[in-house]
Amino acid sequence: MSEDPDTVEAAEKIRLFRLWRDTGNERYLLAAQQLRGDALTELLAKKSKGRPSESGDFRLLHDEMHEAVQGGLKPAQAAGEVVDAAAGGGTRDAKARRLALKYRIQKPFIEHVAAVVTQECEAAAKVARAAEEFREKIEEERDESEKRRS
């Protein structure tokens, strides 16, 4: 008994899409798109794995977690304290794990950015002080020059 050619082609198309999804190799996507069945192509090409990258509300909860960590809690404990405010699906434990992991990953970056911004602000303040001192010195020299002329 021979299989229907459309069924064979659809199965091959699905196989190629899976290879593309798993490897990211565009050749598989192009090969799958050349097979018949544009609706299947569009449906499978839109499907993505996992959670969307910005599906959570980590940024909103980071400050609360940071305060709790500064108060002596570990990131996992801090995540447990704010987990009820976290959006998204999953159990409380799964949400808390995601929050704690993201906090541990992003905390050093956030601290680095804060340090850089602080250094830049301090440098800008030094430049502003130097400019003010220079302006005052020029005014003093101008005043002295005017006194000498008078």
XYZ file of N, CA and C in Angstrom:
450
model
N 0.829 -1.173 0.000
C 0.000 0.000 0.000
C 0.880 1.244 0.000
N 0.666 2.150 -0.909
C 1.463 3.348 -1.085
C 0.836 4.510 -0.319
N 1.726 5.338 0.274
C 1.229 6.505 1.011
C 0.843 7.615 0.043
N -0.090 8.423 0.475
C -0.530 9.574 -0.303
C 0.638 10.557 -0.468
N 0.926 11.039 -1.688
C 2.054 11.958 -1.897
C 1.944 13.241 -1.064
N 0.717 13.729 -0.863
C 0.551 14.936 -0.041
C 0.953 14.673 1.402
N 0.630 13.490 1.919
C 0.987 13.125 3.284
C 2.498 13.020 3.424
N 3.140 12.405 2.430
C 4.596 12.260 2.455
C 5.253 13.643 2.413
N 4.737 14.507 1.549
C 5.299 15.842 1.418
C 5.090 16.655 2.698
N 3.921 16.525 3.306
C 3.652 17.241 4.558
C 4.583 16.749 5.668
N 4.800 15.437 5.730
C 5.697 14.883 6.741
C 7.125 15.381 6.520
N 7.551 15.443 5.263
C 8.889 15.944 4.951
C 9.009 17.431 5.323
N 7.956 18.162 5.058
C 7.937 19.588 5.371
C 8.058 19.788 6.887
N 7.329 19.008 7.647
C 7.389 19.090 9.110
C 8.792 18.723 9.600
N 9.380 17.695 9.004
C 10.724 17.269 9.385
C 11.727 18.400 9.133
N 11.609 19.046 7.969
C 12.511 20.145 7.634
C 12.323 21.335 8.577
N 11.068 21.620 8.913
C 10.819 22.718 9.851
C 11.394 22.411 11.225
N 11.282 21.199 11.663
C 11.850 20.824 12.967
C 13.369 20.977 12.946
N 13.982 20.553 11.847
C 15.426 20.719 11.721
C 15.809 22.197 11.754
N 15.025 23.023 11.059
C 15.291 24.469 11.056
C 15.142 25.041 12.458
N 14.060 24.666 13.138
C 13.796 25.176 14.482
C 14.899 24.758 15.456
N 15.362 23.520 15.345
C 16.360 23.004 16.277
C 17.766 23.515 15.990
N 18.087 23.727 14.713
C 19.450 24.116 14.354
C 19.583 25.588 14.006
N 18.486 26.220 13.582
C 18.547 27.597 13.141
C 19.138 27.733 11.739
N 19.372 26.620 11.060
C 19.962 26.628 9.718
C 18.890 27.004 8.703
N 19.089 28.122 8.019
C 18.102 28.657 7.083
C 17.876 27.732 5.872
N 18.816 26.865 5.563
C 18.643 25.953 4.415
C 17.411 25.075 4.600
N 17.195 24.614 5.842
C 16.028 23.767 6.105
C 14.735 24.541 5.899
N 14.716 25.780 6.338
C 13.527 26.613 6.164
C 13.244 26.837 4.683
N 14.276 27.160 3.923
C 14.091 27.381 2.486
C 13.596 26.120 1.785
N 14.165 24.968 2.150
C 13.738 23.702 1.535
C 12.283 23.410 1.874
N 11.896 23.668 3.123
C 10.512 23.401 3.529
C 9.550 24.342 2.815
N 9.955 25.563 2.600
C 9.083 26.524 1.940
C 8.881 26.206 0.463
N 9.793 25.460 -0.121
C 9.654 25.098 -1.528
C 8.652 23.965 -1.731
N 8.348 23.254 -0.675
C 7.335 22.209 -0.770
C 5.955 22.849 -0.747
N 4.963 22.123 -1.241
C 3.598 22.672 -1.285
C 3.025 22.841 0.113
N 1.975 23.668 0.209
C 1.266 23.847 1.486
C 1.680 25.106 2.202
N 1.369 26.247 1.625
C 1.777 27.522 2.209
C 1.183 27.764 3.593
N -0.041 27.307 3.832
C -0.660 27.519 5.147
C 0.131 26.798 6.223
N 0.573 25.569 5.921
C 1.378 24.813 6.876
C 2.706 25.519 7.110
N 3.269 26.055 6.057
C 4.533 26.769 6.168
C 4.402 27.952 7.122
N 3.388 28.759 6.935
C 3.202 29.935 7.783
C 2.953 29.544 9.231
N 2.134 28.525 9.434
C 1.817 28.083 10.787
C 3.071 27.614 11.514
N 3.852 26.764 10.861
C 5.021 26.207 11.518
C 6.144 27.232 11.669
N 6.262 28.139 10.738
C 7.320 29.145 10.827
C 7.070 30.108 11.979
N 5.824 30.347 12.345
C 5.500 31.280 13.428
C 5.687 30.659 14.805
N 5.677 29.340 14.884
C 5.766 28.677 16.181
C 7.165 28.852 16.763
N 7.240 29.237 18.020
C 8.530 29.401 18.677
C 8.574 28.543 19.924
N 9.791 28.270 20.370
C 9.980 27.476 21.579
C 10.035 28.377 22.803
N 9.532 27.894 23.879
C 9.718 28.551 25.163
C 8.943 29.842 25.349
N 9.297 30.514 26.452
C 8.643 31.763 26.821
C 9.225 32.904 26.001
N 8.395 33.886 25.662
C 8.938 35.081 25.005
C 9.957 35.753 25.920
N 10.974 36.365 25.353
C 12.075 36.902 26.148
C 11.638 37.983 27.131
N 10.640 38.754 26.814
C 10.203 39.841 27.702
C 8.803 39.572 28.273
N 8.494 38.299 28.533
C 7.144 37.984 28.994
C 6.955 38.240 30.485
N 8.042 38.355 31.216
C 7.914 38.540 32.653
C 7.915 39.997 33.041
N 7.846 40.217 34.334
C 7.843 41.584 34.850
C 9.017 41.765 35.794
N 10.166 41.199 35.400
C 11.349 41.229 36.253
C 11.753 42.644 36.627
N 11.712 43.540 35.667
C 12.167 44.905 35.942
C 11.368 45.537 37.073
N 10.083 45.224 37.125
C 9.244 45.796 38.172
C 9.568 45.207 39.544
N 9.958 43.938 39.546
C 10.193 43.253 40.812
C 11.653 43.334 41.276
N 12.543 43.745 40.381
C 13.961 43.764 40.725
C 14.253 44.624 41.944
N 13.666 45.811 41.991
C 13.933 46.713 43.119
C 13.468 46.115 44.438
N 12.289 45.495 44.411
C 11.791 44.858 45.636
C 12.708 43.718 46.064
N 13.147 42.919 45.081
C 14.050 41.815 45.401
C 15.378 42.359 45.925
N 15.870 43.423 45.315
C 17.151 43.997 45.730
C 17.089 44.485 47.179
N 15.993 45.137 47.536
C 15.832 45.590 48.920
C 15.836 44.411 49.884
N 15.153 43.335 49.491
C 15.108 42.150 50.356
C 16.486 41.509 50.477
N 17.235 41.471 49.368
C 18.589 40.896 49.404
C 19.497 41.779 50.257
N 19.355 43.102 50.133
C 20.141 44.006 50.966
C 19.788 43.828 52.442
N 18.555 43.400 52.690
C 18.107 43.154 54.067
C 18.593 41.832 54.627
N 19.324 41.047 53.820
C 19.901 39.802 54.320
C 19.333 38.530 53.731
N 18.331 38.640 52.881
C 17.778 37.431 52.267
C 18.612 37.000 51.074
N 18.536 35.719 50.757
C 19.163 35.203 49.541
C 18.219 35.490 48.374
N 18.756 35.516 47.128
C 17.889 35.802 45.978
C 16.680 34.873 45.881
N 16.847 33.599 46.208
C 15.720 32.671 46.138
C 14.640 33.033 47.164
N 15.071 33.445 48.356
C 14.111 33.845 49.385
C 13.416 35.149 48.996
N 14.188 36.071 48.432
C 13.609 37.342 47.991
C 12.592 37.097 46.880
N 12.914 36.184 45.967
C 11.975 35.846 44.893
C 10.698 35.258 45.467
N 10.815 34.450 46.513
C 9.638 33.879 47.161
C 8.742 34.940 47.777
N 9.357 36.044 48.190
C 8.578 37.124 48.795
C 7.776 37.928 47.770
N 8.304 38.043 46.539
C 7.638 38.862 45.529
C 6.916 38.038 44.470
N 6.964 36.722 44.592
C 6.448 35.842 43.536
C 4.953 36.048 43.270
N 4.204 36.434 44.281
C 2.765 36.608 44.069
C 2.460 37.772 43.134
N 3.382 38.724 43.041
C 3.193 39.859 42.128
C 3.680 39.552 40.721
N 4.350 38.406 40.535
C 4.911 38.057 39.224
C 3.810 37.601 38.275
N 3.901 38.101 37.046
C 2.947 37.703 36.015
C 3.402 36.404 35.373
N 2.552 35.829 34.569
C 2.940 34.643 33.809
C 2.415 33.372 34.408
N 2.626 32.321 33.664
C 2.125 31.020 34.078
C 3.136 30.263 34.905
N 2.713 29.127 35.352
C 3.587 28.269 36.141
C 3.243 28.328 37.615
N 3.858 27.415 38.331
C 3.634 27.354 39.774
C 4.408 28.478 40.462
N 4.100 28.695 41.715
C 4.818 29.704 42.489
C 6.311 29.369 42.521
N 6.635 28.080 42.688
C 8.039 27.679 42.743
C 8.750 27.955 41.418
N 8.072 27.668 40.303
C 8.679 27.897 38.992
C 8.920 29.396 38.768
N 7.945 30.209 39.145
C 8.112 31.656 39.005
C 9.262 32.147 39.879
N 9.314 31.658 41.124
C 10.371 32.080 42.048
C 11.743 31.678 41.513
N 11.853 30.474 40.945
C 13.126 30.042 40.362
C 13.544 30.958 39.214
N 12.588 31.289 38.332
C 12.906 32.174 37.203
C 13.350 33.546 37.697
N 12.627 34.094 38.675
C 12.986 35.409 39.212
C 14.370 35.396 39.857
N 14.646 34.386 40.666
C 15.938 34.300 41.347
C 17.076 34.146 40.335
N 16.870 33.319 39.328
C 17.895 33.114 38.317
C 18.169 34.407 37.554
N 17.117 35.068 37.139
C 17.291 36.310 36.388
C 17.953 37.377 37.270
N 17.603 37.415 38.546
C 18.227 38.373 39.460
C 19.722 38.097 39.563
N 20.089 36.819 39.737
C 21.508 36.462 39.859
C 22.279 36.793 38.586
N 21.641 36.630 37.443
C 22.309 36.898 36.163
C 22.429 38.398 35.933
N 21.366 39.147 36.177
C 21.356 40.563 35.820
C 21.918 41.479 36.900
N 21.989 41.017 38.129
C 22.472 41.877 39.214
C 23.878 42.405 38.938
N 24.847 41.557 38.533
C 26.181 42.109 38.264
C 26.168 43.143 37.133
N 25.364 42.924 36.124
C 25.284 43.872 35.016
C 24.707 45.195 35.486
N 23.637 45.120 36.257
C 22.992 46.330 36.765
C 23.959 47.096 37.668
N 24.708 46.370 38.508
C 25.674 47.029 39.385
C 26.787 47.679 38.564
N 27.215 47.012 37.491
C 28.242 47.571 36.615
C 27.747 48.866 35.971
N 26.527 48.838 35.458
C 25.962 50.031 34.819
C 25.861 51.165 35.842
N 25.424 50.843 37.042
C 25.313 51.875 38.083
C 26.686 52.462 38.407
N 27.717 51.618 38.462
C 29.066 52.108 38.748
C 29.566 53.010 37.624
N 29.314 52.616 36.381
C 29.744 53.433 35.237
C 29.034 54.776 35.254
N 27.724 54.760 35.494
C 26.967 56.017 35.534
C 27.481 56.906 36.662
N 27.773 56.319 37.803
C 28.303 57.085 38.932
C 29.639 57.718 38.566
N 30.513 56.934 37.930
C 31.818 57.472 37.517
C 31.643 58.613 36.522
N 30.723 58.438 35.582
C 30.489 59.487 34.594
C 29.930 60.751 35.251
N 29.062 60.581 36.224
C 28.514 61.741 36.941
C 29.617 62.456 37.722
N 30.489 61.672 38.362
C 31.593 62.273 39.108
C 32.530 63.015 38.162
N 32.810 62.422 36.997
C 33.673 63.084 36.012
C 33.028 64.365 35.513
N 31.727 64.320 35.256
C 31.018 65.523 34.800
C 31.048 66.597 35.884
N 30.927 66.203 37.138
C 30.973 67.173 38.237
C 32.363 67.807 38.326
N 33.422 66.997 38.113
C 34.779 67.548 38.129
C 34.958 68.557 37.001
N 34.459 68.216 35.817
C 34.556 69.129 34.680
C 33.794 70.414 34.987
N 32.615 70.304 35.566
C 31.821 71.487 35.898
C 32.552 72.358 36.933
N 33.161 71.701 37.952
C 33.924 72.463 38.954
C 35.117 73.162 38.312
N 35.826 72.441 37.427
C 36.983 73.037 36.756
C 36.553 74.213 35.884
N 35.437 74.060 35.191
C 34.934 75.152 34.352
C 34.564 76.362 35.210
N 33.946 76.115 36.346
C 33.562 77.205 37.249
C 34.809 77.892 37.803
N 35.819 77.124 38.195
C 37.058 77.704 38.699
C 37.751 78.531 37.611
N 37.741 78.007 36.389
C 38.341 78.725 35.268
C 37.608 80.045 35.025
N 36.290 80.010 35.061
C 35.481 81.214 34.872
C 35.790 82.232 35.966
N 35.871 81.776 37.212
C 36.176 82.670 38.326
C 37.568 83.283 38.170
N 38.531 82.457 37.732
C 39.894 82.937 37.541
C 39.933 84.003 36.447
N 39.221 83.783 35.356
C 39.164 84.762 34.267
C 38.537 86.059 34.756
N 37.470 85.964 35.547
C 36.827 87.168 36.091
C 37.779 87.925 37.010
N 38.506 87.174 37.846
C 39.469 87.811 38.748
C 40.554 88.534 37.956
N 41.076 87.854 36.927
C 42.117 88.461 36.099
C 41.577 89.690 35.369
N 40.354 89.624 34.899
C 39.740 90.762 34.230
C 39.574 91.928 35.207
N 39.101 91.603 36.424
C 38.939 92.647 37.441
C 40.286 93.295 37.779
N 41.334 92.477 37.930
C 42.670 92.996 38.234
C 43.172 93.861 37.079
N 42.918 93.411 35.866
C 43.351 94.164 34.682
C 42.630 95.503 34.621
N 41.361 95.523 34.939
C 40.594 96.774 34.950
C 41.096 97.712 36.041
N 41.471 97.163 37.209
C 41.976 97.974 38.310
C 43.299 98.627 37.906
N 44.131 97.865 37.195
C 45.423 98.407 36.778
C 45.245 99.541 35.766
N 44.249 99.413 34.925
C 43.987 100.445 33.909
C 43.432 101.715 34.550
N 42.736 101.557 35.655
C 42.086 102.730 36.275
C 43.033 103.572 37.058
